[in-house]
PDB file of C-alpha atoms in Angstrom:
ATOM      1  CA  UNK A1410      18.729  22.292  -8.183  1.00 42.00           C
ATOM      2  CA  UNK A1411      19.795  19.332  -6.145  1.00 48.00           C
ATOM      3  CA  UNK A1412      23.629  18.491  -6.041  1.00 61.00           C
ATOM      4  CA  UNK A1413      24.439  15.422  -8.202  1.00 67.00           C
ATOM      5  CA  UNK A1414      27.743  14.113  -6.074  1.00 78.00           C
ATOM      6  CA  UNK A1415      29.375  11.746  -9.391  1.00 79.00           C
ATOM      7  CA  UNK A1416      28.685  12.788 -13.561  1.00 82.00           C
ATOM      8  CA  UNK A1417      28.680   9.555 -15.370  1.00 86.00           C
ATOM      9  CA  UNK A1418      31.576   7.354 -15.503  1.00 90.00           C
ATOM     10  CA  UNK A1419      33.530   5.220 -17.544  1.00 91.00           C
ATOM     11  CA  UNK A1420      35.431   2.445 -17.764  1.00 93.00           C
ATOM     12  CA  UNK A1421      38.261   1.975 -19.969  1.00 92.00           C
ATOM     13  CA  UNK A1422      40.752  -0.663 -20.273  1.00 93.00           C
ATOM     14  CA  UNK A1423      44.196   0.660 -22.362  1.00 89.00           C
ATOM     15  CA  UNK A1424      46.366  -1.746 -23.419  1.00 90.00           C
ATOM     16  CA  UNK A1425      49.877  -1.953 -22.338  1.00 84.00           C
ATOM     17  CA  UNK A1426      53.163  -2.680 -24.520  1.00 75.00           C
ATOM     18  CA  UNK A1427      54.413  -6.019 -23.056  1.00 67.00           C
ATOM     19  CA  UNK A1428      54.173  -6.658 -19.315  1.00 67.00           C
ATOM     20  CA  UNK A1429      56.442  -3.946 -18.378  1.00 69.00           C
ATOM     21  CA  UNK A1430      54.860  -0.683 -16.724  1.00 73.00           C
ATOM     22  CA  UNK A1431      55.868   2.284 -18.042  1.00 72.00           C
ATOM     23  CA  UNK A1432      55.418   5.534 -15.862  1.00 73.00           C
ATOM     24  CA  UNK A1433      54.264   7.528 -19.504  1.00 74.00           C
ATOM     25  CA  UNK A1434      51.495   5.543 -19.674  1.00 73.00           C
ATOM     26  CA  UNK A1435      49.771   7.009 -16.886  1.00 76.00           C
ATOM     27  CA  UNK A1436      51.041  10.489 -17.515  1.00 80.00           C
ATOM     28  CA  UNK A1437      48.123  11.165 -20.125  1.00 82.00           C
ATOM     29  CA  UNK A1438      45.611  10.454 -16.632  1.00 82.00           C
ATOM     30  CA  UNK A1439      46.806  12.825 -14.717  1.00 82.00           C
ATOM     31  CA  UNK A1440      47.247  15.564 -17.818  1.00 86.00           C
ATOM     32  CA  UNK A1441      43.249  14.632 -17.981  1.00 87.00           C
ATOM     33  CA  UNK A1442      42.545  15.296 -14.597  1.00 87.00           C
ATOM     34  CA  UNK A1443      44.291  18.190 -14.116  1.00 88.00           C
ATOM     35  CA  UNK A1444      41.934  19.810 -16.406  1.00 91.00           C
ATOM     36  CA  UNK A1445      39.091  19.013 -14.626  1.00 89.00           C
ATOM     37  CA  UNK A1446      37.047  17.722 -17.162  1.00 90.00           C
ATOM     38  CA  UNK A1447      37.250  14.516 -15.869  1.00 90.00           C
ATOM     39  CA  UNK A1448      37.956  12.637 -12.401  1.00 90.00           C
ATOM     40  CA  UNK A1449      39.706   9.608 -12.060  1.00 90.00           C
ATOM     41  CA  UNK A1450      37.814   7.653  -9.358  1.00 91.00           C
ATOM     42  CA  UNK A1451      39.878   3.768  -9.441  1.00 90.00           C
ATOM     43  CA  UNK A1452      42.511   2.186 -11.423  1.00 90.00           C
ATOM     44  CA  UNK A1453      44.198  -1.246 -11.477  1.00 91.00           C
ATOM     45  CA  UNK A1454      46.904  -3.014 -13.760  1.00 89.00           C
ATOM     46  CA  UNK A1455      46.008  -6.016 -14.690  1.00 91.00           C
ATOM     47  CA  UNK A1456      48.831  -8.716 -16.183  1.00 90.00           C
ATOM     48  CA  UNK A1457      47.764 -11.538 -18.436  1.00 92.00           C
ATOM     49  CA  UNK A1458      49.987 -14.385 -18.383  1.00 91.00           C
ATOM     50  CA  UNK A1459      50.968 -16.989 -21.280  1.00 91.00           C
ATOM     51  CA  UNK A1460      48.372 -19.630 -19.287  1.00 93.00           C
ATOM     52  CA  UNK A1461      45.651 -16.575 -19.423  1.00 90.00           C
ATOM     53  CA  UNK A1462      46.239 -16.199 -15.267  1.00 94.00           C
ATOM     54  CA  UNK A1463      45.604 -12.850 -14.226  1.00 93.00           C
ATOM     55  CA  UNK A1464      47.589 -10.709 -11.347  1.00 89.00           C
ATOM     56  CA  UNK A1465      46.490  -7.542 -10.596  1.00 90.00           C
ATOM     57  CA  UNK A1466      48.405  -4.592  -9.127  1.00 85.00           C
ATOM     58  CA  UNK A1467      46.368  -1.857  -7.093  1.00 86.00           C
ATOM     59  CA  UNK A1468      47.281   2.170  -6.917  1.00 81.00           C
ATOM     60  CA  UNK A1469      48.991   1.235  -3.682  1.00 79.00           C
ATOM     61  CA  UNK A1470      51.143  -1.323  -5.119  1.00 80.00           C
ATOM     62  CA  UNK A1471      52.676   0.636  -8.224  1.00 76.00           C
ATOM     63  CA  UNK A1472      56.417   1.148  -8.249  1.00 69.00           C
ATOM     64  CA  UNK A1473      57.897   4.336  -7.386  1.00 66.00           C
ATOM     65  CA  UNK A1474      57.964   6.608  -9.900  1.00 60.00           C
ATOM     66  CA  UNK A1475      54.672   6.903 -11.218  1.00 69.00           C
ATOM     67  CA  UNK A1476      52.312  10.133 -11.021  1.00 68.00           C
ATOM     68  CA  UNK A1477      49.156   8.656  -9.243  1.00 70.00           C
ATOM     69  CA  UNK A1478      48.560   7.610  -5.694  1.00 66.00           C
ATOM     70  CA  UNK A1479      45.442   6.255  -3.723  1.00 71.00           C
ATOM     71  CA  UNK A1480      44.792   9.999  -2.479  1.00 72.00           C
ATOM     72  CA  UNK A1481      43.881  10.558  -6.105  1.00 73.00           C
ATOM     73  CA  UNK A1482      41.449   8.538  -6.639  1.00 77.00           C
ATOM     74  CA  UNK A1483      37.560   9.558  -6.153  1.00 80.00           C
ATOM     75  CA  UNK A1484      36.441   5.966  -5.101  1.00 82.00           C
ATOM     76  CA  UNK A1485      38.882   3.463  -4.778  1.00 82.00           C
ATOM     77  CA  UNK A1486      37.218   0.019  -4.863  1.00 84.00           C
ATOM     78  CA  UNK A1487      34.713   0.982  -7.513  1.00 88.00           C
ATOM     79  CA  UNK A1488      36.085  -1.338  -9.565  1.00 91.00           C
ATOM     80  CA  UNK A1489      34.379  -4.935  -8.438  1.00 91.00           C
ATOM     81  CA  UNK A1490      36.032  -8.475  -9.380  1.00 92.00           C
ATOM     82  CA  UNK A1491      33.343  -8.729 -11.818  1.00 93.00           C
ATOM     83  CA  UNK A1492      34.203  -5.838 -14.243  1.00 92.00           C
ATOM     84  CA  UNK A1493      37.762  -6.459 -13.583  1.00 93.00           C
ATOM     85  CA  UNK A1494      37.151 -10.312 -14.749  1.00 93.00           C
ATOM     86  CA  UNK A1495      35.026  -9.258 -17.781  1.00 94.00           C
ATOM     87  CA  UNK A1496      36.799  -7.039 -19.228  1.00 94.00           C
ATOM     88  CA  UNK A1497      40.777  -8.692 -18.810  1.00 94.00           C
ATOM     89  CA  UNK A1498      38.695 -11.016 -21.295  1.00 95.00           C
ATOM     90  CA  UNK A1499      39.773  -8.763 -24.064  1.00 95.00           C
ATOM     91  CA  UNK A1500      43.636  -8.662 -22.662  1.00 94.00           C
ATOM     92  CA  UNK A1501      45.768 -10.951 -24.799  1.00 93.00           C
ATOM     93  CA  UNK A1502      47.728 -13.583 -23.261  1.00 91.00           C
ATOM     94  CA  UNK A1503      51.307 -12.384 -22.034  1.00 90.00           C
ATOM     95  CA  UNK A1504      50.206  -8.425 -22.022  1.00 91.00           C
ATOM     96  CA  UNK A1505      49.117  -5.595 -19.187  1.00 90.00           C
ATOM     97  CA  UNK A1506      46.185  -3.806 -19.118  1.00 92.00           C
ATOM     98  CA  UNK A1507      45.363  -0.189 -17.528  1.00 90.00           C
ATOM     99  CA  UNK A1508      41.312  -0.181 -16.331  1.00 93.00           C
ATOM    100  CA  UNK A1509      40.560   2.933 -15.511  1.00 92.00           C
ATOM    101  CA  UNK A1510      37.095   4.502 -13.871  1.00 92.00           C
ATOM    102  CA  UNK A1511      36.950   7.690 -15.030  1.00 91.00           C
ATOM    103  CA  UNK A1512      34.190  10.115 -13.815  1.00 90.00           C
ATOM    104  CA  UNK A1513      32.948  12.722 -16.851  1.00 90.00           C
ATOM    105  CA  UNK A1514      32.695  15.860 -14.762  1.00 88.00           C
ATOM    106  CA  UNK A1515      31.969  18.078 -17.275  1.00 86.00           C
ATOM    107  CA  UNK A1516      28.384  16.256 -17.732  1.00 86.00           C
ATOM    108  CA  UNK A1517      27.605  16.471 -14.136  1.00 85.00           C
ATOM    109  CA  UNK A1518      25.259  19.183 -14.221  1.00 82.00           C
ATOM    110  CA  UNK A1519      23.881  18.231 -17.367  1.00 84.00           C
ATOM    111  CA  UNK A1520      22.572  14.905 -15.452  1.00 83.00           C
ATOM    112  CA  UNK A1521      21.830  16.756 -12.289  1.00 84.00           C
ATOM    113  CA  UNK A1522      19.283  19.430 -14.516  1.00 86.00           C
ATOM    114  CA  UNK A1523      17.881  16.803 -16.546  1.00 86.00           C
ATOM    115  CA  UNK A1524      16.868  14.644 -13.817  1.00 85.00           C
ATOM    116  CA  UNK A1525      15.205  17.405 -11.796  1.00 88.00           C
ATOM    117  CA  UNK A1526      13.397  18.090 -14.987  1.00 91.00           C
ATOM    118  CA  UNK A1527      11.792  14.844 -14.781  1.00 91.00           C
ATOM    119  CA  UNK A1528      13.121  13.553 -18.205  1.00 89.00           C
ATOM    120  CA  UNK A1529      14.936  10.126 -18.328  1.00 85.00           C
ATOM    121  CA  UNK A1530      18.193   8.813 -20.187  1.00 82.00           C
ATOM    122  CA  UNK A1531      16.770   6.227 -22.728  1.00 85.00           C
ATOM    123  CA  UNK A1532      19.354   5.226 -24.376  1.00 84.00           C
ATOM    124  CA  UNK A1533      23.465   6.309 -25.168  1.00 82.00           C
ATOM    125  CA  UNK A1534      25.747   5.002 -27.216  1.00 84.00           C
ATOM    126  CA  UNK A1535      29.669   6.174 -27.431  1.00 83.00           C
ATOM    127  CA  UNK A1536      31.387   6.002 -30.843  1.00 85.00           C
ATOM    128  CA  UNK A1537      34.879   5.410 -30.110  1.00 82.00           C
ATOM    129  CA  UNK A1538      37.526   7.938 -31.089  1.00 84.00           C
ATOM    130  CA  UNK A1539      39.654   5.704 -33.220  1.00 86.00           C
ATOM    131  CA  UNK A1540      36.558   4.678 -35.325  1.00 89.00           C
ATOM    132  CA  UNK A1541      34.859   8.209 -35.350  1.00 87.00           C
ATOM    133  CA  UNK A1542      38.203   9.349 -36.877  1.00 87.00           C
ATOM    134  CA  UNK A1543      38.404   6.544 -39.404  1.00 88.00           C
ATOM    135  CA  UNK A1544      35.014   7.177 -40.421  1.00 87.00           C
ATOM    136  CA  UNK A1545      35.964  11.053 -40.714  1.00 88.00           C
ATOM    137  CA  UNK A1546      39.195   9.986 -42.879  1.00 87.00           C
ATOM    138  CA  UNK A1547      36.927   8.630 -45.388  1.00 87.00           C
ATOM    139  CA  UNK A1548      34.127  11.563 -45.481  1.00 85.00           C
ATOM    140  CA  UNK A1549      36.736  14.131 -45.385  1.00 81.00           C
ATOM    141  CA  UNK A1550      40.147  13.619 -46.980  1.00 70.00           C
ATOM    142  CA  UNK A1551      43.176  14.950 -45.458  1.00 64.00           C
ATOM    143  CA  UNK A1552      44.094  18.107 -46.984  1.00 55.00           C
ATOM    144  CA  UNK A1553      47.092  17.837 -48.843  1.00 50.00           C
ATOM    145  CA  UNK A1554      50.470  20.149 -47.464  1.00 43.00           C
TER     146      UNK A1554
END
């Protein structure tokens, strides 16, 4: 079986309370990665002003004080101006934004195996948590304590 080097990745952009950066909010990363299951592989804050001007802040550039340094990250840079741009669409005026890549390690040798078998990935589709939960709400009420 050949080596697959990166599982799929994600990106995700979390929204931040305010324009302050909290240290807590980057505590549930490294919790993540610890486990293994997953590898972060780039992040960057980005800031939405009032006049929609963004101002990004790299690994390298975070205050003292938080968890995560460039030597954690599995591929700085992978995050291109483009994404970046793209998705800080969906970042309200006058808020932060965490945009995270996060590499799903637990599916790495799923993708390695499938590809040697010759098969293909036609399609995917991810149903958020928040909704999948909703959606579970409805079809199965809370029990009652």
């Amino acid at each position: 079986m050949s080596a697959a080097r990166f599982g799929p990745v994600d990106f995700y952009l979390l929204g931040l309370p305010g324009q302050t950066l909290d240290p807590a909010a980057f505590s549930a990363l490294t919790d993540i990665t610890d486990t293994g299951l997953v590898r972060l592989l780039d992040l960057i804050v980005i800031s939405k002003s009032d006049d929609g001007e963004l101002t990004l802040v790299e690994v390298e550039e975070l205050p003292n004080g938080f968890e995560i340094n460039v030597e954690m990250l599995g591929a700085s840079g992978l995050l291109g101006h483009e994404d970046i741009t793209e998705l800080a669409e969906a970042i309200p005026a006058g808020a932060s934004a965490l945009l995270v890549a996060l590499e799903l390690v637990y599916q790495r040798e799923l993708a390695a195996r499938t590809a040697e078998s010759g098969a293909v990935l036609l399609g995917y589709e991810r149903i958020p948590a928040p909704v999948v939960n909703a959606l579970m709400d409805t079809i199965i009420p809370k029990l009652e304590v």
